[in-house]
CSV table of C-alpha atoms and ligand atoms in Angstrom, one decimal:
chain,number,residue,atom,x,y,z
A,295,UNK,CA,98.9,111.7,134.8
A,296,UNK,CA,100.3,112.2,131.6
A,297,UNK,CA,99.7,116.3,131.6
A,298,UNK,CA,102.0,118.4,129.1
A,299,UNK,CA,101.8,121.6,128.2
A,300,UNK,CA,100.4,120.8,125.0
A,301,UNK,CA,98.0,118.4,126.3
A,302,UNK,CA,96.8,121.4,128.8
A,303,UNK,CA,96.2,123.5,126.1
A,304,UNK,CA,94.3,121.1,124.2
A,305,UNK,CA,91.6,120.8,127.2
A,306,UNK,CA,91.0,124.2,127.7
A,307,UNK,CA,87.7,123.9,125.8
A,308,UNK,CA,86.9,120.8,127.6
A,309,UNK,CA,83.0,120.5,129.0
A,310,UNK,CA,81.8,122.4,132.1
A,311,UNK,CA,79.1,121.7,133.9
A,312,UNK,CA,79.9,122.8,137.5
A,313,UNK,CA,80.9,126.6,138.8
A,314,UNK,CA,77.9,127.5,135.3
A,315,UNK,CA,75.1,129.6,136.9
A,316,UNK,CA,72.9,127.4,139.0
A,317,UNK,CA,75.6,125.1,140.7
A,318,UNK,CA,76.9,125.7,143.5
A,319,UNK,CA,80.4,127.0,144.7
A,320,UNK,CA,83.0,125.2,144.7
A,321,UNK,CA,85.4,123.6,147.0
A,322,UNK,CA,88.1,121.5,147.0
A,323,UNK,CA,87.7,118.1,148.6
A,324,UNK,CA,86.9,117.4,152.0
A,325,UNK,CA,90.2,117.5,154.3
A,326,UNK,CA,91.0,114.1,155.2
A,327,UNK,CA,92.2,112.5,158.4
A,328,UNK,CA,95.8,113.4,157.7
A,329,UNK,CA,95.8,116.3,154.9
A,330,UNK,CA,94.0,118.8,153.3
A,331,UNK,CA,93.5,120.3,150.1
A,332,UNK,CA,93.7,123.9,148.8
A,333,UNK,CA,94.1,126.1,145.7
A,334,UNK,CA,97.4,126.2,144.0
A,335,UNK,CA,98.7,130.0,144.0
A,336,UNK,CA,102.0,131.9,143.3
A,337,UNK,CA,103.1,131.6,146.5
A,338,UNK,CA,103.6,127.9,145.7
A,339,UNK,CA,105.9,128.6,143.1
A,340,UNK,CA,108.9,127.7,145.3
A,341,UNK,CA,107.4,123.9,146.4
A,342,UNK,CA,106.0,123.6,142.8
A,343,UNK,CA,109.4,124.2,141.2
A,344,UNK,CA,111.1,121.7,144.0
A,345,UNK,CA,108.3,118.7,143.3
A,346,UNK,CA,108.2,119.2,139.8
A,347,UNK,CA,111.8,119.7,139.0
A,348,UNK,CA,112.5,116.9,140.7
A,349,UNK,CA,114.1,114.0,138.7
A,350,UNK,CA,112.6,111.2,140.6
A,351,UNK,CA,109.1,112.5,141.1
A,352,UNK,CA,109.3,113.1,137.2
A,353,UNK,CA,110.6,109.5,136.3
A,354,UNK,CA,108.2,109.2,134.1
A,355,UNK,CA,107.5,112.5,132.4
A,356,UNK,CA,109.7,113.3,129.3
A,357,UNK,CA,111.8,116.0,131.3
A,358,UNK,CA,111.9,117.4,134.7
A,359,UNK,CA,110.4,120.9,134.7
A,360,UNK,CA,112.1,123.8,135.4
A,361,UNK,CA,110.9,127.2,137.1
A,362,UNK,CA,109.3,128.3,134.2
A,363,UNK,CA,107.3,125.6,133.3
A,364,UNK,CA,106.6,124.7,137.1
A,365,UNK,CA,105.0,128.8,137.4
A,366,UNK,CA,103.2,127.6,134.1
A,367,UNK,CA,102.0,124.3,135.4
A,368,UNK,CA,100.5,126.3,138.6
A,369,UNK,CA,98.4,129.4,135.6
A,370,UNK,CA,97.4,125.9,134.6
A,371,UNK,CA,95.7,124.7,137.1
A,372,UNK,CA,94.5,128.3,138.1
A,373,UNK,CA,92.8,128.2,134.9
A,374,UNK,CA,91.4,124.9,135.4
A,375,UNK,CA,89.6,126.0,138.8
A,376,UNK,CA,87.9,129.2,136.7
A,377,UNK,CA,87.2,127.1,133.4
A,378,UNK,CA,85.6,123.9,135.4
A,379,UNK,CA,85.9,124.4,139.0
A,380,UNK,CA,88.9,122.1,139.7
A,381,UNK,CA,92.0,121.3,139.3
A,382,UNK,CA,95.0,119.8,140.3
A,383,UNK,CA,95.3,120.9,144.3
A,384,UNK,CA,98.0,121.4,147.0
A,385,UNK,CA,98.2,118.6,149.0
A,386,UNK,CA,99.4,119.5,153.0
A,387,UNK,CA,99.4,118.5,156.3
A,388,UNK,CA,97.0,120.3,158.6
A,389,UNK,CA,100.0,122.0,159.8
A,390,UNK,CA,100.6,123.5,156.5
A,391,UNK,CA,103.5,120.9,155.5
A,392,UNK,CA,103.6,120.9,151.4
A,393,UNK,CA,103.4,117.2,150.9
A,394,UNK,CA,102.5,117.7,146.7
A,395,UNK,CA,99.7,117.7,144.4
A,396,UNK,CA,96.5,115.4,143.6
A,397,UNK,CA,93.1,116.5,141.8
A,398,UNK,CA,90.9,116.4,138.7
A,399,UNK,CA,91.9,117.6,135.2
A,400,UNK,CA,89.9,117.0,132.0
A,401,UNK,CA,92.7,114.6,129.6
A,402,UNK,CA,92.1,113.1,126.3
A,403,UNK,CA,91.1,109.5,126.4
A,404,UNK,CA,90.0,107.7,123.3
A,405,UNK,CA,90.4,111.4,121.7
A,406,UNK,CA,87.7,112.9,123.8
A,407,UNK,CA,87.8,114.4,127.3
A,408,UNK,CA,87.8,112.0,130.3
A,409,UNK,CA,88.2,113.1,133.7
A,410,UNK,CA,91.6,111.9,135.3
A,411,UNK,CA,92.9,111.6,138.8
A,412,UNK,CA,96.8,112.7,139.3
A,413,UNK,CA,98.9,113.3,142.3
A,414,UNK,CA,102.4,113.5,142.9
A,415,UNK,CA,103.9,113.4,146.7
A,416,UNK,CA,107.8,114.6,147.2
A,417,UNK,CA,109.8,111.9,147.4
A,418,UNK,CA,110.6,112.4,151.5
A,419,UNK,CA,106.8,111.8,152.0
A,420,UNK,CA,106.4,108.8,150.0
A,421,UNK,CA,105.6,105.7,151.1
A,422,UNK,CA,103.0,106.8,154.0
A,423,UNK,CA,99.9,106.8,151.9
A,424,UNK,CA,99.6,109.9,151.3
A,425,UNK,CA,98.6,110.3,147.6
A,426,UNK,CA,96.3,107.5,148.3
A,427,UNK,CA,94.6,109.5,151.0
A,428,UNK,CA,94.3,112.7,148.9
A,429,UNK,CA,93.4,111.1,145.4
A,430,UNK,CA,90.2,109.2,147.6
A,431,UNK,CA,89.5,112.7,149.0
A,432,UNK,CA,89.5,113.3,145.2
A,433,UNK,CA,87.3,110.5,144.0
A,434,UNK,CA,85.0,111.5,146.2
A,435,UNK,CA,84.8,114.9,145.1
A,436,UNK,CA,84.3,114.1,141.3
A,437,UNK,CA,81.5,111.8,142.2
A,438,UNK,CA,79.8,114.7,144.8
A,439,UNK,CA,80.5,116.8,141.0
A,440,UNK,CA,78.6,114.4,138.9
A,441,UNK,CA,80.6,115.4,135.5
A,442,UNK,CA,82.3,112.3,134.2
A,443,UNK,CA,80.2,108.9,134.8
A,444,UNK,CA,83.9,107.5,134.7
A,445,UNK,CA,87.2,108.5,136.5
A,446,UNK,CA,90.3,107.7,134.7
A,447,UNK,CA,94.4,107.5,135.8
A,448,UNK,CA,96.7,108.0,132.8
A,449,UNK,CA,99.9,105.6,133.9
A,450,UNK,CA,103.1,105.1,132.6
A,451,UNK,CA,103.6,100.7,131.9
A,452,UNK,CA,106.2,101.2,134.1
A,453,UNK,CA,105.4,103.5,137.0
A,454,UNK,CA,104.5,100.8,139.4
A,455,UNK,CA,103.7,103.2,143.1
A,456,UNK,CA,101.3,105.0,140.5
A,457,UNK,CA,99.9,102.0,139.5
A,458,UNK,CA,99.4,100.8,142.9
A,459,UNK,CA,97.9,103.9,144.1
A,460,UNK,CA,95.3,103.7,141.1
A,461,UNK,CA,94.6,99.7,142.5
A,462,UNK,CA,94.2,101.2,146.2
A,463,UNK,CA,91.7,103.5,144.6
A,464,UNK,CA,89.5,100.3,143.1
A,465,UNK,CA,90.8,101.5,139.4
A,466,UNK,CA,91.2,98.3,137.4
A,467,UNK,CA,92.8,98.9,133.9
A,468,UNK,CA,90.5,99.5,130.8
A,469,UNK,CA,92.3,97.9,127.6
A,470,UNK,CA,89.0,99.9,126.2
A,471,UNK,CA,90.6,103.4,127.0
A,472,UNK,CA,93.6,104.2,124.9
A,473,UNK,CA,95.8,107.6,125.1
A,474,UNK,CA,97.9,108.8,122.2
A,475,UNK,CA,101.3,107.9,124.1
A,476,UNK,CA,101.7,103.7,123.7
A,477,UNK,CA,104.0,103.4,126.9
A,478,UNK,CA,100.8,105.1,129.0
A,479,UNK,CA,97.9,102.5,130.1
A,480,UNK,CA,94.6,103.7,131.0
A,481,UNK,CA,93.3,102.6,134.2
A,482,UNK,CA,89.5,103.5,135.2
A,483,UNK,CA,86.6,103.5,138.0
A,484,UNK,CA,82.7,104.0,137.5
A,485,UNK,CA,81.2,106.8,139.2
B,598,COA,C1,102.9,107.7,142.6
B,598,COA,C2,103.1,108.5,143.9
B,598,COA,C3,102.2,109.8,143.8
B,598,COA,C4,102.7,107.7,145.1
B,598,COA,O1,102.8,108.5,146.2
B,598,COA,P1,102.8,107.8,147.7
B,598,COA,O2,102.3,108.9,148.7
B,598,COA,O3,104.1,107.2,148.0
B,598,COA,O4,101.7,106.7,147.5
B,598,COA,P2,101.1,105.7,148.6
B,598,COA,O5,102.0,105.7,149.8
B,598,COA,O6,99.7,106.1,148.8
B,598,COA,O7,101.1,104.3,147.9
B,598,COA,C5,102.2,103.9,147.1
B,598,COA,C6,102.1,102.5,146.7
B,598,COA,O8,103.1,102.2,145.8
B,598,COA,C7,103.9,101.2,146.3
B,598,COA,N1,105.3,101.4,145.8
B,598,COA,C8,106.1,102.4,146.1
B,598,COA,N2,107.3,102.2,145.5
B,598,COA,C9,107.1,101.1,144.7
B,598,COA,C10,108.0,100.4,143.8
B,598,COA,N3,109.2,100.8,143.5
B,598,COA,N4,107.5,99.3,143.2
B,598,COA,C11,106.3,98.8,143.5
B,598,COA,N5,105.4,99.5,144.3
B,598,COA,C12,105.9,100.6,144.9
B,598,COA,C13,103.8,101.3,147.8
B,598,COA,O9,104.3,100.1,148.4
B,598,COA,C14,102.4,101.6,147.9
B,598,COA,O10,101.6,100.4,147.7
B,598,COA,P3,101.1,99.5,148.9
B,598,COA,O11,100.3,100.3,149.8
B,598,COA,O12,100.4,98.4,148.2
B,598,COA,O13,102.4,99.0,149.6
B,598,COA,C15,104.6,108.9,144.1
B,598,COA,O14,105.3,107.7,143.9
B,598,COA,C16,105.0,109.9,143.1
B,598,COA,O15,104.9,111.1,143.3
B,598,COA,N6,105.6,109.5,142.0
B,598,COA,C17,106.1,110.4,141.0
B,598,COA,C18,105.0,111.1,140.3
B,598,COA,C19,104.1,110.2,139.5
B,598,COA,O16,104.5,109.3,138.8
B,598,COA,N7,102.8,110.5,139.6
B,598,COA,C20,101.8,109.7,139.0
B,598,COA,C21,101.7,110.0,137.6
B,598,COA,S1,100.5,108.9,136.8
């Protein structure tokens, strides 16, 4: 996931199919043996600002964000679950631990929209599977939404867990897919 704020503004317009009259309500994805996933709201403001303002869960990002752009990064995703039905979600435990966030967003691929899987786990929960267990959750999902014949993970060269995570999910890279940013390879799964 590659997601700034311009790039979030640039999808708004992006195509929806599901949550148009005639489809059905939606849901995030199924809970999973370990997590579950929910709506992001305000009251995650506090976690949000922690995960995202944190400088090694934003390696890879051009800055760590601060409270301002984490609140923004939450309208964001709000947005997203009105506009298309999902977004990116809270990941927990079933006890309500905040672990981070994994989901769907619409981002530009060969300069057109292409559904993408990110997540993001803080870094005392990594290593346990977890983003790997939520983004499945996920790919589930966007196949159950039958939007995108293709599901896509926008990874930095370097960012090697994220790239692994992508492998666990059967992604293989697509030299075919290009984004704008040269450091960022696109990685892909049929539907
Ligand atoms: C990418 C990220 C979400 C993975 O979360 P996680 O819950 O630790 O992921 P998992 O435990 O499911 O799997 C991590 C994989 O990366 C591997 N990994 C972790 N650190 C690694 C490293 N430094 N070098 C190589 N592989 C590494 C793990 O070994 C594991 O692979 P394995 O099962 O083959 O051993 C987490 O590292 C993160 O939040 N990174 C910062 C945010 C980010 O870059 N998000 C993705 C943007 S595209």
């Amino acid at each position: 996931m590659i997601a700034g704020d311009a790039d979030q503004a640039e999808h708004s317009g992006s195509p929806t199919h599901v949550g148009s009259p005639g489809y059905p309500e939606l849901m995030p994805p199924r809970d999973t043996a370990r997590l579950r996933l929910r709506e992001m709201t305000d009251d995650d403001l506090d976690d949000m600002a922690a995960l995202l303002g944190d400088l090694r869960v934003m390696e890879y990002y051009p800055h760590p964000k601060d409270r301002t752009e984490a609140a923004e990064w939450i309208r964001w995703n709000r947005r997203n679950y009105a506009e298309h039905g999902f977004g990116l979600w809270i990941v927990e435990t079933h006890k309500g631990e905040f672990l981070g966030d994994c989901g769907l967003t619409w981002q530009t691929v060969n300069g057109t929209p292409h559904l993408e899987v990110g997540f993001h786990v803080k870094p005392s929960a990594q290593g346990k599977g977890f983003a790997t267990e939520a983004a499945l959750a996920c790919v589930d999902h966007a196949r159950e939404l039958e939007v995108a014949a293709i599901l896509t993970a926008i990874i930095h060269r370097d960012n090697r867990p994220s790239r692994r995570v992508a492998e666990k999910l059967g992604m293989q890279r697509n030299p075919e897919l290009r984004h704008k940013s040269p450091v960022h390879e696109v990685f892909s799964l049929d539907l």
